[in-house]
Tab-separated table of C-alpha atoms in Angstrom:
chain	number	residue	atom	x	y	z
S	12	UNK	CA	18.402	-10.146	8.443
S	13	UNK	CA	16.460	-13.092	7.066
S	14	UNK	CA	16.247	-13.208	3.284
S	15	UNK	CA	12.726	-13.569	1.974
S	16	UNK	CA	11.889	-16.095	-0.725
S	17	UNK	CA	10.902	-14.872	-4.191
S	18	UNK	CA	7.313	-16.044	-3.762
S	19	UNK	CA	6.909	-14.039	-0.536
S	20	UNK	CA	8.266	-10.900	-2.186
S	21	UNK	CA	5.890	-11.454	-5.093
S	22	UNK	CA	2.926	-11.889	-2.717
S	23	UNK	CA	3.836	-8.657	-0.906
S	24	UNK	CA	4.025	-6.787	-4.209
S	25	UNK	CA	0.645	-8.189	-5.182
S	26	UNK	CA	-0.836	-7.064	-1.839
S	27	UNK	CA	0.583	-3.590	-2.415
S	28	UNK	CA	-0.906	-3.440	-5.931
S	29	UNK	CA	-4.306	-4.440	-4.526
S	30	UNK	CA	-3.981	-1.761	-1.829
S	31	UNK	CA	-3.114	0.852	-4.470
S	32	UNK	CA	-6.140	-0.219	-6.496
S	33	UNK	CA	-8.416	0.135	-3.457
S	34	UNK	CA	-6.964	3.561	-2.665
S	35	UNK	CA	-7.602	4.775	-6.213
S	36	UNK	CA	-11.225	3.601	-5.962
S	37	UNK	CA	-11.629	5.411	-2.625
S	38	UNK	CA	-10.133	8.593	-4.049
S	39	UNK	CA	-12.612	8.514	-6.952
S	40	UNK	CA	-15.461	8.299	-4.450
S	41	UNK	CA	-15.229	12.026	-3.524
S	42	UNK	CA	-13.548	11.751	-0.148
S	43	UNK	CA	-12.936	14.710	2.093
S	44	UNK	CA	-9.424	16.135	2.232
S	45	UNK	CA	-8.920	14.643	5.696
S	46	UNK	CA	-9.869	11.110	4.629
S	47	UNK	CA	-7.637	11.408	1.571
S	48	UNK	CA	-4.729	12.520	3.744
S	49	UNK	CA	-5.196	9.498	6.011
S	50	UNK	CA	-5.214	7.132	3.043
S	51	UNK	CA	-2.092	8.706	1.556
S	52	UNK	CA	-0.345	8.427	4.947
S	53	UNK	CA	-1.381	4.765	5.187
S	54	UNK	CA	-0.072	4.192	1.656
S	55	UNK	CA	3.292	5.786	2.515
S	56	UNK	CA	3.610	3.681	5.683
S	57	UNK	CA	2.858	0.537	3.684
S	58	UNK	CA	5.468	1.481	1.090
S	59	UNK	CA	8.087	2.049	3.803
S	60	UNK	CA	7.134	-1.291	5.375
S	61	UNK	CA	7.435	-3.172	2.073
S	62	UNK	CA	10.757	-1.523	1.200
S	63	UNK	CA	12.051	-2.559	4.613
S	64	UNK	CA	11.325	-6.265	4.043
């Protein structure tokens, strides 16, 4: 497996923080349960993806 440079890991973390921020804004905007579930699923997939890097 190719080792990623520190700057790339930092960028990925930053992207994930931005995604989390967007999700929290969406959740505050009174989404339906179904939309919320989709966002949470997307968030979990992203987390798994980032942990796998």
